[in-house]
Every structure is written in structure tokens, then in C-alpha cells.
XYZ file of C-alpha atoms in Angstrom:
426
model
C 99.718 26.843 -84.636
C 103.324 27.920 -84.429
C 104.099 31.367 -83.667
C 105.726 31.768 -86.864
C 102.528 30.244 -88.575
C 100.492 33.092 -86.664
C 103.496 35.714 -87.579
C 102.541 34.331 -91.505
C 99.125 34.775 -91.239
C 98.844 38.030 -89.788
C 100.988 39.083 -92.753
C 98.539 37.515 -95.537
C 100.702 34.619 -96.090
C 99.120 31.096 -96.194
C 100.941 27.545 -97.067
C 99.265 26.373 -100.428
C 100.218 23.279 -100.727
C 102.831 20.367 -99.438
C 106.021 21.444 -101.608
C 106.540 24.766 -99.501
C 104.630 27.160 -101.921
C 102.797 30.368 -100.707
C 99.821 32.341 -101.139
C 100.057 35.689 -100.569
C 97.023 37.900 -99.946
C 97.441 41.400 -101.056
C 94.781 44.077 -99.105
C 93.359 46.596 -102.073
C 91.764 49.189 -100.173
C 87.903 49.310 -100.487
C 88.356 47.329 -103.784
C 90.349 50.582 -105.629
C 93.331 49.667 -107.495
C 95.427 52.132 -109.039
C 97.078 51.448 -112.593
C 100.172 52.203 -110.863
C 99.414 49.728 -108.271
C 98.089 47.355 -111.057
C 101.414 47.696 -113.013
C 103.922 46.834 -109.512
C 100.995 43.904 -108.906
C 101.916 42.926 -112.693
C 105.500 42.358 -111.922
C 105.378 40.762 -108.836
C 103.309 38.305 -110.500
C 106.050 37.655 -113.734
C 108.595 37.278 -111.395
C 107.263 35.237 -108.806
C 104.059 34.106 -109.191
C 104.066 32.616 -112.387
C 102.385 35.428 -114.244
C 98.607 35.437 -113.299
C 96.926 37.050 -109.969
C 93.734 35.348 -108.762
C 90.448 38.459 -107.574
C 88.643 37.449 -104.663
C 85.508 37.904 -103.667
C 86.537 40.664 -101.201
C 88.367 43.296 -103.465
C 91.248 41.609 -102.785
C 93.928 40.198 -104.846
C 96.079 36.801 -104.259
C 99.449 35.765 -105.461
C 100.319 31.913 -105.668
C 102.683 29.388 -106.125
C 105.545 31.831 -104.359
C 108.752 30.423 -101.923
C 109.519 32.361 -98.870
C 112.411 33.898 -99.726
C 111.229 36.076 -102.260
C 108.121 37.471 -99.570
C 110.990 40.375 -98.561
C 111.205 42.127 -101.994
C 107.807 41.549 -102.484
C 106.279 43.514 -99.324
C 108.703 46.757 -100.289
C 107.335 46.535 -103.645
C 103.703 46.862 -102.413
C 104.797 49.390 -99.657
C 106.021 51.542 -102.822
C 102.839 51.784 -103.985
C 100.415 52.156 -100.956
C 99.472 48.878 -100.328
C 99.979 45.563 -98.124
C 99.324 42.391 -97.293
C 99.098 43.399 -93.055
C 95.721 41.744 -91.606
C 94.996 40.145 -94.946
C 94.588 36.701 -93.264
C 94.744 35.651 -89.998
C 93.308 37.091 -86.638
C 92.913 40.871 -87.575
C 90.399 42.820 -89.653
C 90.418 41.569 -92.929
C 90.551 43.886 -96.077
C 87.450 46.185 -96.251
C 84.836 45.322 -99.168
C 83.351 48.041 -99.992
C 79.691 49.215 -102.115
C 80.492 45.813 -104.107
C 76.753 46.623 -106.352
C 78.824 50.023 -107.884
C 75.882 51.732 -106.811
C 75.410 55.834 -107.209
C 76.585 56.498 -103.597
C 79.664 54.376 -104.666
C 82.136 57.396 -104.244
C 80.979 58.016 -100.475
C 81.121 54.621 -99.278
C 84.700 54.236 -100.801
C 85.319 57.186 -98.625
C 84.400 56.187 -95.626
C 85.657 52.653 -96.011
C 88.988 53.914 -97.239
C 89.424 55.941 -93.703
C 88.247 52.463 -91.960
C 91.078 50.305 -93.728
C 93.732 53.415 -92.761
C 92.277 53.228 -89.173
C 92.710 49.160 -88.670
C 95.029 48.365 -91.468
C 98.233 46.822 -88.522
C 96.479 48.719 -85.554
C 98.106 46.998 -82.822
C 94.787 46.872 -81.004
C 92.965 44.703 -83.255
C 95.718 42.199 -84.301
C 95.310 38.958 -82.748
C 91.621 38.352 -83.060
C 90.200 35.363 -82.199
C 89.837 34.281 -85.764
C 89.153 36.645 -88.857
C 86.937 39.896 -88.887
C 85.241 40.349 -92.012
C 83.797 44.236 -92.545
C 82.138 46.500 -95.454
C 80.771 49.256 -96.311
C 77.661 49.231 -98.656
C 76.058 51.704 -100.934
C 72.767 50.239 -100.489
C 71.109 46.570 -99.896
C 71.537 45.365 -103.182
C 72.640 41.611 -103.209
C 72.612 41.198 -99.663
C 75.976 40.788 -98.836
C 75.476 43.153 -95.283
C 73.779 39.666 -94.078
C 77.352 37.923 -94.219
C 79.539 40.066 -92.480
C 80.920 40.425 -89.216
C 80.261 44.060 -89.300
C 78.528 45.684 -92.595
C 77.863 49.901 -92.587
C 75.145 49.954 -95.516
C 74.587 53.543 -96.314
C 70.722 54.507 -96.137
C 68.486 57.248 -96.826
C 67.682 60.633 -94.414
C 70.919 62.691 -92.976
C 71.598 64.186 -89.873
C 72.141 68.109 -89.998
C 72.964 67.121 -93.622
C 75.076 64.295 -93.213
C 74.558 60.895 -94.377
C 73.384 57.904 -92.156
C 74.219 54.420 -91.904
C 72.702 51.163 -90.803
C 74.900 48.721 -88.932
C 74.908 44.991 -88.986
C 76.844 42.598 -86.976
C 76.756 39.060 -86.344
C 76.720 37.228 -90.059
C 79.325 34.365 -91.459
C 79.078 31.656 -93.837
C 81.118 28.674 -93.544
C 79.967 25.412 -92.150
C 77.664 27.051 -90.346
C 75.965 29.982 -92.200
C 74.295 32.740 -90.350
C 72.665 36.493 -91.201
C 74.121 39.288 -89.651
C 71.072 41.439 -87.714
C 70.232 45.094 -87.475
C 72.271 46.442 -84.330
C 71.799 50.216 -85.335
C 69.852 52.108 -87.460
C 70.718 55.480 -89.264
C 73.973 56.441 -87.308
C 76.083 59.777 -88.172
C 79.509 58.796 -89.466
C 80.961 60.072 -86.603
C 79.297 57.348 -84.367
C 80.204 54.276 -86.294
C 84.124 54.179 -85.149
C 83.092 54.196 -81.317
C 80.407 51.216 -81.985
C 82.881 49.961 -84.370
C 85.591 49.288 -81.745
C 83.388 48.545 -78.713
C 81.890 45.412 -80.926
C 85.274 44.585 -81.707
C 86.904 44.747 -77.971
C 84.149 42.529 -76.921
C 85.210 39.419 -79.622
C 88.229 39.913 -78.772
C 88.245 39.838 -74.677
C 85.362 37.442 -74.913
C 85.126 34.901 -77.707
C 86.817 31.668 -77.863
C 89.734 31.185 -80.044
C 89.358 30.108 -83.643
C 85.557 31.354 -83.626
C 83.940 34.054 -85.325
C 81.608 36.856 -83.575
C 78.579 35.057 -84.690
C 79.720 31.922 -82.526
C 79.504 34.606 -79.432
C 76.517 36.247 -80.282
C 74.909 32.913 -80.220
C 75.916 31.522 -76.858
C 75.075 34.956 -75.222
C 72.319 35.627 -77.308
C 71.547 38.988 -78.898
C 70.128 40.828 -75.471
C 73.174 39.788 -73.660
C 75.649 41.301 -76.290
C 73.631 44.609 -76.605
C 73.945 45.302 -72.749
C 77.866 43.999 -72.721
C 77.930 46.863 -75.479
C 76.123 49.548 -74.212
C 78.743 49.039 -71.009
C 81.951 49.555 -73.486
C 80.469 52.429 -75.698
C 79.327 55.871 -74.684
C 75.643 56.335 -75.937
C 76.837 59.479 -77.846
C 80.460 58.493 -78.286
C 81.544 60.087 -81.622
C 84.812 60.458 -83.274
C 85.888 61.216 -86.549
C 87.577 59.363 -88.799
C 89.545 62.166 -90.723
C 89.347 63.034 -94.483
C 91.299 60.243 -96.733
C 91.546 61.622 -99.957
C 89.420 59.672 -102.842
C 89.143 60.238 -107.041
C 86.057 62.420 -107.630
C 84.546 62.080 -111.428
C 81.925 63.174 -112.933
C 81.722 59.800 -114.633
C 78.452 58.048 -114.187
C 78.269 54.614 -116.988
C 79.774 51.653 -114.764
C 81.479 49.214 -117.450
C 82.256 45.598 -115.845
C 85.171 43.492 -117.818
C 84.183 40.066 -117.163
C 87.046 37.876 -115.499
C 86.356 33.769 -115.461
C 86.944 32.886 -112.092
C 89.066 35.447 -110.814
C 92.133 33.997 -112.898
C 93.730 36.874 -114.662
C 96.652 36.901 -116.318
C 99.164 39.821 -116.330
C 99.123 40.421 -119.999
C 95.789 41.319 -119.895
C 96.060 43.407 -116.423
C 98.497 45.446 -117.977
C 96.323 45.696 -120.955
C 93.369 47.043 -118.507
C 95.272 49.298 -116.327
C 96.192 51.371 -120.316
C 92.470 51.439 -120.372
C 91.606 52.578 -117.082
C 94.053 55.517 -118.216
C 92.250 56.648 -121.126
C 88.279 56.228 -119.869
C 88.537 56.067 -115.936
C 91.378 58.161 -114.518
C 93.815 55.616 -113.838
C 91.287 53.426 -111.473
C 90.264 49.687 -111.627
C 87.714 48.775 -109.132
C 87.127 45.289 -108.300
C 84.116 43.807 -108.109
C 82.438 41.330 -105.985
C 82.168 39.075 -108.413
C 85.715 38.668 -109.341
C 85.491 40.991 -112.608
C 87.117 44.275 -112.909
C 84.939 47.338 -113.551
C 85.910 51.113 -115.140
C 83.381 53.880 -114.357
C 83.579 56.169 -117.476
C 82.104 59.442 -118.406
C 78.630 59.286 -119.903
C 78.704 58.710 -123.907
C 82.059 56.817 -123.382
C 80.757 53.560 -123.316
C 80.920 52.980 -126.969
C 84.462 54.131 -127.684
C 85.690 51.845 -124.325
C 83.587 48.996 -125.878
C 85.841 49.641 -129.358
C 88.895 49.848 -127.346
C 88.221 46.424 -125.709
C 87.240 44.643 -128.994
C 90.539 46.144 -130.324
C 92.809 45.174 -127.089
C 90.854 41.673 -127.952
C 89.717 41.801 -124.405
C 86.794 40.633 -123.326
C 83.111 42.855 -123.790
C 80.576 42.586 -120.977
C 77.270 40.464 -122.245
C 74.209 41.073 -120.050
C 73.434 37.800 -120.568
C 76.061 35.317 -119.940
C 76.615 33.304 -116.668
C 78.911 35.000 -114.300
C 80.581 32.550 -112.174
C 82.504 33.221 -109.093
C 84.664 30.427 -107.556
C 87.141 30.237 -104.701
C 90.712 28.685 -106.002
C 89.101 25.263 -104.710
C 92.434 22.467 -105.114
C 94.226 24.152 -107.858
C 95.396 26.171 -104.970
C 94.457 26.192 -102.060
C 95.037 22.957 -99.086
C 91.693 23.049 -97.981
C 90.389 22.756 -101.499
C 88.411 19.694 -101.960
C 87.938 20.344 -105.621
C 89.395 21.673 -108.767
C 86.749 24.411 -109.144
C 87.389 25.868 -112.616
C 87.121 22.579 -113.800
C 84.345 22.159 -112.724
C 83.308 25.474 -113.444
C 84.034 24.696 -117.495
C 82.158 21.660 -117.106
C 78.899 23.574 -116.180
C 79.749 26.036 -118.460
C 79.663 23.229 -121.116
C 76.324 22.065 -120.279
C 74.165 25.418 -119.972
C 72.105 27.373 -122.239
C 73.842 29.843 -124.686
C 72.490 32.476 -122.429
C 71.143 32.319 -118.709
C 70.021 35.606 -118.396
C 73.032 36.644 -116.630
C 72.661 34.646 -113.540
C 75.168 34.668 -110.817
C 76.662 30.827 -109.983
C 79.258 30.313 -107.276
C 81.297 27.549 -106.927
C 83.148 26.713 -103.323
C 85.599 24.290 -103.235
C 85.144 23.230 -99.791
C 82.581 23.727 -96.826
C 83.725 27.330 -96.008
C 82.000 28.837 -98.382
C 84.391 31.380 -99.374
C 83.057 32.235 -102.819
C 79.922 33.234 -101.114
C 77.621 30.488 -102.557
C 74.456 31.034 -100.151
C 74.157 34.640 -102.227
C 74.251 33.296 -105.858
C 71.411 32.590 -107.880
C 72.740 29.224 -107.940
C 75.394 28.180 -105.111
C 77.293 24.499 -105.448
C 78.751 24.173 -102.226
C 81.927 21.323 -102.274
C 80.825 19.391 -98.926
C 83.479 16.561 -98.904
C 85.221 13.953 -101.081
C 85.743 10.528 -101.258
C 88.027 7.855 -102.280
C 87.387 6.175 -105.559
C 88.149 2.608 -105.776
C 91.383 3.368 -108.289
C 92.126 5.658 -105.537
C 91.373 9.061 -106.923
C 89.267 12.029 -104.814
C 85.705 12.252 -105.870
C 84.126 15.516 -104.636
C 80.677 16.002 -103.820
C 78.398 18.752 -103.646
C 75.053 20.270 -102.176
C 73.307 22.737 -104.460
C 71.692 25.801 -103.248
C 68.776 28.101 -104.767
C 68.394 31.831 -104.209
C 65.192 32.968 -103.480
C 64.497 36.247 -102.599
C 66.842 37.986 -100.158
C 67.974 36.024 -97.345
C 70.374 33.161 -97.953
C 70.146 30.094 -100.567
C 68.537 26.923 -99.715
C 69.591 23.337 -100.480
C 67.722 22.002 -103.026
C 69.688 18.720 -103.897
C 72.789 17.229 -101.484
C 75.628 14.777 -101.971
C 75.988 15.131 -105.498
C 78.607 13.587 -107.586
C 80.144 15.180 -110.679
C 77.713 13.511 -113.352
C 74.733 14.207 -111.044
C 75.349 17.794 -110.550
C 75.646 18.182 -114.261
C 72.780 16.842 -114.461
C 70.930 18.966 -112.010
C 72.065 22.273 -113.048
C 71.568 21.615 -117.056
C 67.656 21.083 -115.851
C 67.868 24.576 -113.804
């Protein structure tokens, strides 16, 4: 890659397709987004991006269909507001998920993964990783998602002179080649997860090859071998302290989730959410893990926030319809072997009024980026072919969720009308 290819990356900018159009990945720290934020997001997105932001998976949001020359007025429009697209792609440490189940110790894990994003948010020392570094910080082990990380903190119970404790995993990816992230450390202080935190990192980057994750160099040294190259680059009772980082505190407890079909959201309806997030939820969107937008109000304001979406003509959450999560897949992405929420409304089209609320993720290629081995049921685009009129036919291996490692394949090589098939028997 060109050095101004790696400049791009490093700066959350990615080709999208052959005409010279952009995505641009903006880094939402731990997942919060301000209304003010929202609003400057809102505009960007009118102006440049033809109106509509896509969620990710991550707590992240993604502009496309932009031209280079409007990426200058675009990064001191974010800057304005607190945020940036620094690190978003490329070789660095990606944007921080963080407590993606909205569990009760939400508020504390936003903390501490707030004062993580400040710490390696265009830290000169970890730009230029071998490939991406993918973190989070978890309230708890609900949905598994510490398993595909390159580093997950998952806060757990007991303290330590009163202070809360944290489990630390290392090692996991999906992909091509999917692997669980072990246990390195159990119940660490917070002020001993930045020193392990940086010696894990200083060993991918001085050791691993380019282009591959940690998990590709935990596997050719093998797990021994990287916990004694460890223990030589961190202090057995290294600590340091991250600093205070200023979060919302609320007393608000009821956790209301605004469905959003595939991440596509128009910014109409952003707009429309960020005057909610005013009245019920102090001015805060979080974003979800499963490409929705959530408010946490105050307890008995369900009801009236429920009345305010009906009358915005917004969507209402529904326990038990389908939630899908998909990756942009071909509508915009070059690697896209699909055109996912086509797809998407296809299997929408041939399911059950209700499904109980299962979780169904849709990647539109082999990398898995939509998280597809953590879904209920995960349809994984492996390849395509060429028709004989010529057109790309994708097809697709289809995963099952059972219990809580990572889904297996229960039927490969699918085409369209045979994955329809499949999934309307599930």
C-alpha cells in the first residue's frame, strides 16, 4: 500500500468503490454520542454524504459515498465537537466498544473506556500497528463479545480496597479465521490494566508480522511463550492511572432501544432522536451493538418516551421482532460480496411474524465484520460466482448459536433460494 493509502487509513478513510468515493469512519467514544455531536454528524451527512449515516457494530458511525476534497471541512467539523476519525481504520487501536449489553455497571465501564480512547486516540506510540487492534470494555459477559477481541476488560465481581476489578482477555478475531480470545488476567485493579494494556500491545507491534492480527502471534508462539515475553515487558505490580474523564451521571435506570434496520439511518430521523434524547435522556444517544440507538430514561418514563416516539412516527421497540445486524456488504463497501440489506429484506420476507426477538447477522464477505459467529443465526457471505448471463451470485455458510462460545456451520455454499429456504425452516 501507498504511503498515502496508509496516511488514509490511519485517518478512518477507506476507498468504497471504483469512481473515487470515500468512506469515512467516525470514532464515537465508548459508543456515547452527544445530541450536539448527533446534530454536526447530521450535517455532514446532508452535505456530503447523501443524507444517511450507516452504525456499526462497534459504536461507531460511517459516512459514505464522499470525494476527497470535502474530507478537510469535514475533520474541523468533528474536531468542533469532540470527536474524530484518528485510528478509526488502519494500523492503530480502533474505536473502543464499550458495555455493548447496557448492563447496570454501564456508567463505570463508559468511564473507564472513555479514559482508554483519550489515552490511545493518535498516541504516536501505537499508530502503525501491524494491522487493526480491536479493544472493549464490558459490563459483564453477556453476549460474549470479550471472546472476539484483541483485548476485552469485562468488569467482574469483588473489589480491591473498594475498587472494582476486571478480567482481561486477549487473543480473539473473527474473520476468515475465527478465534476466542482467552483469560490472560483475572480481577485486576484499574490501575493495573494500562501497564498490561501497553506491554500486550508493544509486543504485536515489535513482533507480529505485518497485515496480521495478535491472534496470528499468539498462535505461532503459543500462549506460554507470549505470557513469559510479557511478564519481561511489564512490571508484576506496574500500576498507573488513567486520570478522571468526566462522564453523564443519571439516576435513570429503564434502558429504551430504538430499533435501526441495518444500521442505515437517515438524518431526518437522527435529528428527530437527538430532540428526544433531550427531553428523556440528558442529551445522550448510546449506540448499541446491534446497530440500534438506545436512551436510558428515568424510571416511569418509559411510557411518555414510547408516546413521544409513536408521535415523532419513529419506530417503538417490539421484544419480539428479528433484530438484524449487517455489515454494508456491496452497497458500499469493495470487499462486499453481497448486497446485504437485500438480502436482509428477503429473509425478512420469509420469517415468522415474530421470532422471539432473535439476533441474525448478515456479513457480506468472509471477514465477518457484522459479527455473525455471535448471532443466534449468523449467514456468513463466503464467495460469489459468475452466472452464465454474467451477473455475481453470492453464496453463503449459515451458522447456529449455541450456548456461549462461537456459532457453528450448520449448512455451507448456499445460494440465494437455498438459504431462504433454510432459514424459513429455522
Amino acid at each position: 500500500m501507498s504511503e498515502e493509502g496508509v496516511a488514509a487509513r490511519i485517518n478512518g478513510i477507506y476507498p468504497q468503490d471504483d469512481q473515487g468515493r470515500l468512506m469515512l469512519r467516525i470514532k464515537v467514544p465508548a459508543g456515547l454520542l452527544a445530541v450536539e455531536q448527533a446534530e454536526v454528524v447530521a450535517d455532514l451527512s446532508e452535505r456530503f454524504a447523501g443524507g444517511g449515516v450507516h452504525l456499526t457494530v462497534r459504536g461507531s458511525i460511517e459516512l459514505h459515498g464522499l470525494v476527497v476534497e470535502t474530507l478537510p471541512e469535514i475533520s474541523r467539523r468533528l474536531a468542533a465537537v469532540g470527536l474524530t476519525s484518528r485510528g478509526a481504520c488502519g494500523g492503530a487501536v480502533r474505536g473502543i466498544s464499550c458495555s455493548t449489553t447496557l448492563s447496570e455497571d454501564y456508567p463505570k465501564a463508559h468511564a473507564l473506556a472513555r479514559r482508554l480512547h483519550r489515552h490511545f486516540t493518535g498516541n504516536p506510540r501505537f499508530e502503525g500497528l501491524p494491522k487493526k487492534f480491536k479493544m472493549a470494555v464490558e459490563g459483564g459477559y453477556g453476549g460474549s463479545r470479550h471472546l472476539i477481541q484483541d483485548l476485552a476488560i469485562v468488569r467482574v465481581e469483588g473489589s480491591e480496597e473498594g475498587r472494582a476489578l476486571y478480567d482481561v482477555w486477549v487473543a480473539g478475531g473473527l474473520g476468515v479465521e475465527p478465534q476466542p480470545a482467552f483469560l490472560l488476567e483475572a480481577q485486576l485493579p484499574e490501575d493495573r490494566l494500562l501497564p498490561l494494556i501497553e506491554g500486550v500491545l508493544s509486543l504485536y507491534r515489535d513482533h507480529a508480522a505485518k497485515g496480521r492480527r495478535l491472534k496470528h502471534l499468539v498462535k505461532d508462539w503459543g500462549e506460554d511463550k507470549f505470557r513469559r515475553c510479557l511478564a519481561e515487558v511489564v512490571a508484576p505490580e506496574a500500576r498507573l492511572t488513567l486520570g478522571d474523564f468526566y462522564t453523564p451521571t443519571t439516576d435513570a435506570t429503564e434502558v429504551v432501544t430504538i430499533p435501526v434496520f441495518a444500521g442505515e439511518l437517515a438524518v431526518a430521523t437522527l435529528r428527530r432522536l437527538a430532540n428526544l434524547a433531550r427531553r428523556f435522556s440528558d442529551g445522550i444517544l448510546l449506540l448499541t451493538a446491534n446497530q440500534d440507538l438506545a436512551l436510558r430514561v428515568d424510571a416511569g418514563a418509559r411510557n411518555a418516551l414510547y408516546e413521544a416516539l409513536q408521535a415523532e412516527n419513529l419506530t417503538a421497540p417490539d421484544p419480539a421482532a428479528p433484530i438484524f445486524r449487517l455489515c454494508p456488504g456491496s452497497h458500499a463497501c469493495k470487499k462486499g460480496l453481497s448486497p446485504t440489506r437485500d438480502i436482509a429484506r428477503q429473509i425478512l420476507a420469509h420469517l415468522p411474524t415474530s421470532s422471539d426477538g432473535r439476533i441474525w447477522a448478515l456479513s457480506g464477505c468472509p471477514n465477518a465484520c457484522s459479527q455473525p459467529q455471535l448471532a443466534d443465526v449468523g449467514i456468513l457471505t463466503r464467495r460469489a460466482v459468475r452466472t452464465a448471463e454474467g451477473r455475481r451470485s453470492p453464496r453463503f455458510d449459515v451458522l447456529r448459536l449455541e450456548g456461549e462460545a462461537f456459532g457453528t456451520p450448520i449448512a455451507r455454499d448456499l445460494d440465494i433460494e437455498g438459504l431462504l429456504t433454510l432459514l424459513a425452516q429455522l
